[in-house]
Short mmCIF file of C-alpha atoms in Angstrom, two decimals:
data_model
loop_
_atom_site.label_atom_id
_atom_site.label_comp_id
_atom_site.label_asym_id
_atom_site.label_seq_id
_atom_site.Cartn_x
_atom_site.Cartn_y
_atom_site.Cartn_z
CA GLU A 1303 39.03 0.27 -4.61
CA ALA A 1304 39.82 3.53 -3.95
CA LEU A 1305 37.61 5.11 -6.28
CA GLU A 1306 34.77 2.90 -5.39
CA ARG A 1307 35.44 4.01 -1.64
CA LYS A 1308 35.01 7.46 -3.18
CA MET A 1309 31.94 7.39 -5.11
CA ASP A 1310 30.00 5.58 -3.03
CA LEU A 1311 30.65 8.32 -0.64
CA VAL A 1312 29.45 10.63 -3.49
CA ARG A 1313 26.04 8.58 -3.98
CA VAL A 1314 25.54 8.40 -0.04
CA LEU A 1315 26.11 12.00 -0.08
CA VAL A 1316 23.86 13.28 -3.06
CA GLY A 1317 21.03 10.78 -2.42
CA LEU A 1318 21.00 11.91 1.60
CA GLY A 1319 20.89 15.48 0.52
CA ARG A 1320 18.40 14.98 -2.15
CA GLY A 1321 16.25 12.93 0.71
CA ALA A 1322 16.79 16.69 2.93
CA ARG A 1323 15.19 18.87 -0.60
CA GLU A 1324 12.16 16.07 -0.35
CA LYS A 1325 11.56 16.26 3.29
CA GLU A 1326 12.21 20.09 3.15
CA ARG A 1327 9.33 20.28 0.02
CA ILE A 1328 12.60 22.43 -2.26
CA LYS A 1329 12.01 21.93 -5.60
CA VAL A 1330 15.67 20.09 -6.84
CA ARG A 1331 15.64 23.84 -9.51
CA GLN A 1332 16.05 25.22 -6.27
CA PRO A 1333 19.63 26.52 -5.88
CA LEU A 1334 21.05 26.34 -2.69
CA PRO A 1335 23.60 27.92 -0.54
CA ALA A 1336 25.60 24.75 0.32
CA VAL A 1337 25.39 21.22 1.51
CA ILE A 1338 27.66 20.30 5.04
CA VAL A 1339 29.43 17.18 5.00
CA ASP A 1340 31.81 15.76 7.60
CA GLY A 1341 35.33 17.27 7.52
CA GLU A 1342 36.73 13.75 7.69
CA TYR A 1343 35.77 12.83 4.29
CA GLU A 1344 37.78 16.25 2.46
CA PRO A 1345 40.95 14.35 1.48
CA LEU A 1346 38.71 11.47 0.12
CA ILE A 1347 36.46 13.46 -1.76
CA GLY A 1348 37.42 17.13 -1.85
CA ASP A 1349 38.05 16.82 -5.68
CA MET A 1350 34.78 15.24 -6.11
CA THR A 1351 33.10 18.87 -4.96
CA GLY A 1352 32.06 19.92 -8.24
CA LEU A 1353 29.77 16.91 -8.87
CA ILE A 1354 27.99 16.88 -5.75
CA LYS A 1355 27.32 20.45 -5.92
CA GLU A 1356 26.10 19.91 -9.77
CA GLU A 1357 23.77 16.71 -8.41
CA LEU A 1358 22.33 18.76 -5.44
CA ASN A 1359 22.39 21.92 -7.16
CA ILE A 1360 24.01 23.64 -4.36
CA LYS A 1361 26.80 26.79 -4.46
CA GLU A 1362 28.97 25.28 -2.19
CA VAL A 1363 29.91 21.96 -0.48
CA VAL A 1364 31.79 22.58 3.31
CA PHE A 1365 33.30 20.49 5.03
CA THR A 1366 33.07 20.81 8.76
CA ASN A 1367 34.54 19.16 12.11
CA ASP A 1368 31.88 20.84 14.48
CA THR A 1369 28.53 20.26 13.84
CA THR A 1370 27.02 22.54 17.06
CA LYS A 1371 25.67 24.99 14.86
CA TYR A 1372 23.90 23.02 12.74
CA PHE A 1373 21.98 20.11 14.49
CA ASP A 1374 21.24 18.68 18.00
CA MET A 1375 22.00 15.02 18.74
CA SER A 1376 20.34 12.99 21.64
CA VAL A 1377 19.77 9.94 22.91
CA LYS A 1378 17.34 7.56 24.15
CA PRO A 1379 16.99 3.71 24.95
CA ASP A 1380 15.76 1.51 22.56
CA PHE A 1381 13.53 -0.39 24.67
CA ARG A 1382 13.32 -3.11 22.79
CA VAL A 1383 17.40 -4.11 22.61
CA ALA A 1384 18.89 -2.87 25.21
CA GLY A 1385 16.18 -3.93 28.10
CA LYS A 1386 17.07 -7.46 27.11
CA ALA A 1387 20.29 -7.25 27.98
CA LEU A 1388 20.09 -4.84 31.16
CA GLY A 1389 16.88 -6.25 32.60
CA ALA A 1390 16.38 -4.65 35.86
CA ASN A 1391 18.78 -1.18 34.90
CA MET A 1392 17.04 -0.70 32.14
CA LYS A 1393 14.93 1.85 34.02
CA ALA A 1394 17.52 3.68 35.66
CA PHE A 1395 19.45 3.76 32.10
CA ALA A 1396 17.09 5.21 30.37
CA ALA A 1397 16.92 8.18 33.20
CA SER A 1398 20.66 8.23 33.15
CA LEU A 1399 19.86 9.63 29.45
CA ALA A 1400 17.81 11.66 29.91
CA ARG A 1401 20.60 13.64 31.70
CA ALA A 1402 23.14 12.71 29.81
CA GLY A 1403 25.08 15.22 26.98
CA SER A 1404 24.85 12.86 24.41
CA ALA A 1405 27.31 13.65 22.31
CA ALA A 1406 30.54 12.33 24.43
CA LEU A 1407 28.40 8.61 24.51
CA ILE A 1408 28.05 8.62 21.07
CA ALA A 1409 31.51 9.80 20.30
CA ALA A 1410 32.62 6.99 23.08
CA LEU A 1411 30.33 4.09 20.91
CA ASP A 1412 32.11 5.06 17.61
CA ASN A 1413 35.36 4.62 19.11
CA ALA A 1414 35.00 1.61 20.86
CA GLY A 1415 33.39 0.09 17.89
CA GLU A 1416 31.81 -3.19 18.40
CA SER A 1417 33.09 -3.34 22.54
CA GLY A 1418 30.84 -1.19 23.53
CA VAL A 1419 31.41 1.06 26.65
CA VAL A 1420 31.12 1.35 30.35
CA TRP A 1421 28.60 3.40 31.52
CA SER A 1422 27.91 4.84 34.95
CA LEU A 1423 23.47 5.02 35.84
CA THR A 1424 24.48 7.19 39.06
CA ASP A 1425 26.71 9.35 36.80
CA ALA A 1426 25.51 9.26 33.35
CA ALA A 1427 29.17 9.12 32.27
CA VAL A 1428 31.16 7.27 30.44
CA ARG A 1429 33.92 5.32 32.64
CA ALA A 1430 37.16 5.76 29.78
CA GLY A 1431 39.31 3.70 29.68
CA ARG A 1432 37.45 0.12 31.00
CA THR A 1433 35.61 -2.64 29.01
CA GLU A 1434 34.05 -4.18 32.44
CA PRO A 1435 32.08 -2.92 35.05
CA ALA A 1436 33.49 -1.85 38.14
CA SER A 1437 30.45 -2.22 40.43
CA GLY A 1438 26.83 -2.46 40.55
CA ASP A 1439 25.79 0.70 38.85
CA GLU A 1440 28.09 0.39 35.92
CA VAL A 1441 26.80 -1.18 32.93
CA VAL A 1442 28.06 -1.90 29.52
CA ILE A 1443 26.64 -0.45 26.41
CA GLU A 1444 26.25 -0.99 23.03
CA LYS A 1445 26.12 1.43 19.86
CA ASP A 1446 22.21 -1.11 19.25
CA TYR A 1447 21.05 0.04 22.83
CA ILE A 1448 20.36 3.59 21.60
CA THR A 1449 18.89 5.76 18.44
CA VAL A 1450 20.10 8.70 18.02
CA GLN A 1451 18.18 11.04 17.31
CA ILE A 1452 18.76 14.44 15.35
CA ASP A 1453 17.16 17.86 15.07
CA ALA A 1454 18.43 20.22 12.96
CA LYS A 1455 18.74 23.61 13.94
CA GLU A 1456 16.22 26.94 12.18
CA GLY A 1457 17.37 27.17 8.39
CA PHE A 1458 18.77 23.87 8.20
CA ALA A 1459 17.86 20.55 6.75
CA VAL A 1460 19.96 17.58 8.20
CA ALA A 1461 19.67 13.55 6.48
CA ILE A 1462 21.50 11.16 7.55
CA GLU A 1463 23.08 7.09 7.29
CA LYS A 1464 24.96 5.01 9.94
CA ASP A 1465 27.63 7.45 10.53
CA VAL A 1466 27.15 10.01 7.02
CA PHE A 1467 25.54 12.91 7.52
CA ALA A 1468 24.77 15.27 5.38
CA ILE A 1469 23.12 19.27 6.01
CA LEU A 1470 21.48 21.20 4.01
CA ASP A 1471 21.69 25.11 3.92
CA THR A 1472 18.57 26.02 3.59
CA THR A 1473 18.85 29.85 3.37
CA LEU A 1474 17.03 31.16 0.51
CA THR A 1475 18.82 34.91 -0.53
CA ASP A 1476 16.56 37.09 -3.13
CA GLU A 1477 19.46 35.70 -5.78
CA LEU A 1478 18.88 32.58 -5.24
CA VAL A 1479 15.02 32.48 -5.43
CA ARG A 1480 15.51 34.68 -8.33
CA GLU A 1481 17.73 31.93 -10.10
CA GLY A 1482 15.34 29.30 -8.63
CA ILE A 1483 12.55 31.11 -11.06
CA ALA A 1484 15.13 31.53 -13.85
CA ARG A 1485 15.34 27.44 -13.78
CA GLU A 1486 11.88 26.62 -13.72
CA PHE A 1487 11.59 29.55 -16.89
CA ILE A 1488 13.25 26.99 -18.56
CA SER A 1489 11.57 23.88 -17.81
CA LYS A 1490 8.69 25.56 -18.66
CA ILE A 1491 9.95 26.64 -22.17
CA GLN A 1492 11.63 22.87 -22.56
CA GLN A 1493 8.01 21.34 -22.34
CA ILE A 1494 6.52 23.34 -24.30
CA ARG A 1495 8.61 22.34 -26.91
CA LYS A 1496 8.40 19.26 -26.97
CA GLN A 1497 4.89 20.15 -26.78
CA ILE A 1498 5.08 21.84 -30.06
CA ASN A 1499 6.95 19.07 -31.61
CA LEU A 1500 10.18 21.41 -32.28
CA GLU A 1501 13.99 19.42 -33.18
CA MET A 1502 16.29 19.60 -30.83
CA MET A 1503 18.11 22.64 -32.42
CA ASP A 1504 15.35 24.44 -33.40
CA ARG A 1505 16.03 27.57 -32.69
CA VAL A 1506 12.45 29.78 -31.23
CA ARG A 1507 10.79 33.25 -30.09
CA VAL A 1508 9.95 33.44 -26.82
CA ALA A 1509 7.25 35.39 -25.57
CA TYR A 1510 6.00 36.23 -21.91
CA ASP A 1511 4.27 37.75 -19.49
CA GLY A 1512 4.25 37.49 -15.60
CA ASP A 1513 4.84 40.14 -12.90
CA ALA A 1514 7.42 42.67 -11.57
CA GLU A 1515 9.79 39.56 -9.65
CA VAL A 1516 9.55 37.44 -13.60
CA SER A 1517 10.41 40.46 -15.51
CA ALA A 1518 13.70 41.08 -12.98
CA VAL A 1519 14.24 37.04 -13.96
CA ALA A 1520 14.08 37.66 -17.27
CA HIS A 1521 16.11 41.38 -17.26
CA ALA A 1522 19.08 39.35 -14.61
CA TYR A 1523 18.75 35.90 -16.84
CA GLY A 1524 18.01 36.54 -20.23
CA GLU A 1525 21.53 35.50 -21.49
CA TYR A 1526 21.18 32.27 -19.40
CA ILE A 1527 17.48 31.82 -20.25
CA LYS A 1528 18.12 32.82 -24.33
CA LYS A 1529 21.00 29.92 -23.85
CA GLU A 1530 19.61 27.20 -22.29
CA THR A 1531 16.28 27.30 -24.41
CA LEU A 1532 18.11 27.58 -28.06
CA ALA A 1533 15.54 31.11 -27.69
CA GLU A 1534 16.93 33.82 -29.96
CA VAL A 1535 14.46 36.69 -28.20
CA LEU A 1536 13.07 36.94 -25.02
CA VAL A 1537 10.54 39.62 -24.92
CA ALA A 1538 7.80 40.97 -22.27
CA GLU A 1539 4.28 40.83 -24.07
CA LYS A 1540 0.66 40.33 -23.31
CA ASP A 1541 -0.91 38.03 -25.51
CA GLY A 1542 -4.58 36.47 -24.68
CA ALA A 1543 -4.15 32.95 -26.24
CA ALA A 1544 -0.59 31.83 -24.28
CA GLN A 1545 -0.89 29.66 -21.70
CA THR A 1546 -0.15 30.32 -18.17
CA TYR A 1547 2.32 28.41 -16.00
CA ASP A 1548 3.55 28.69 -12.53
CA LEU A 1549 7.07 29.74 -11.87
CA ASN A 1550 6.95 29.06 -7.81
CA GLY A 1551 4.42 31.36 -7.24
CA HIS A 1552 4.63 33.55 -9.89
CA GLU A 1553 1.88 32.79 -12.62
CA THR A 1554 3.44 33.67 -16.27
CA ALA A 1555 1.97 33.52 -19.91
CA ILE A 1556 4.25 31.55 -22.06
CA ARG A 1557 4.26 31.75 -25.89
CA VAL A 1558 6.89 29.81 -27.60
CA GLU A 1559 7.55 29.87 -31.87
CA LYS A 1560 9.72 28.55 -33.99
CA VAL A 1561 11.87 31.19 -35.92
#
């Protein structure tokens, strides 16, 4: 059961991370600096960070208990659900939410579970320690009376499912950009291998003609590219007959030949 809980959480986090990537239109082959997750999960999945990094193509898994520098949370009333329960107090409840600090209400509802919390419409605050209204300006608020809106701060992308969130650090350094081009280069070479019907273990010669950035990538990641594609040679070479491919915005002619 413990292993199932661990793997279920990892699956959810990976799914959220991939969803955030897709929303931001960041290719899976583009490495990212980090994924940030709730610090309370570290005892459960701290030994699974290698798998998470591999599945999300990120460099680091960061556990945090403070999400304020990554995203802002705000709450809005769910008029359909709350309106039925609050009736004439619905308008006042919506106004109180508009001027309240959302973090305190979200935390109080999380701690209260299914019982809800007592909320002051006048003070826009939780009446801690109470389960029943004591005056006419107090109402009981349950989790489904509100919707939580998450707004990622610049440089981050967040996805959330129920109480689980995954935050991607989307800041791309020059090194990460070049590694992304190298991974795209490898993908294109592998596609060409299939197109020319090479066997899995066939060794190849790869010739390319690209711009200065592609040349820098080939120089920095040449051994990695050759290892992943079984290339004995990776060489810059002009070839008018070679097919052109898009390596993350860099038009590059690539020819692959069996050796």
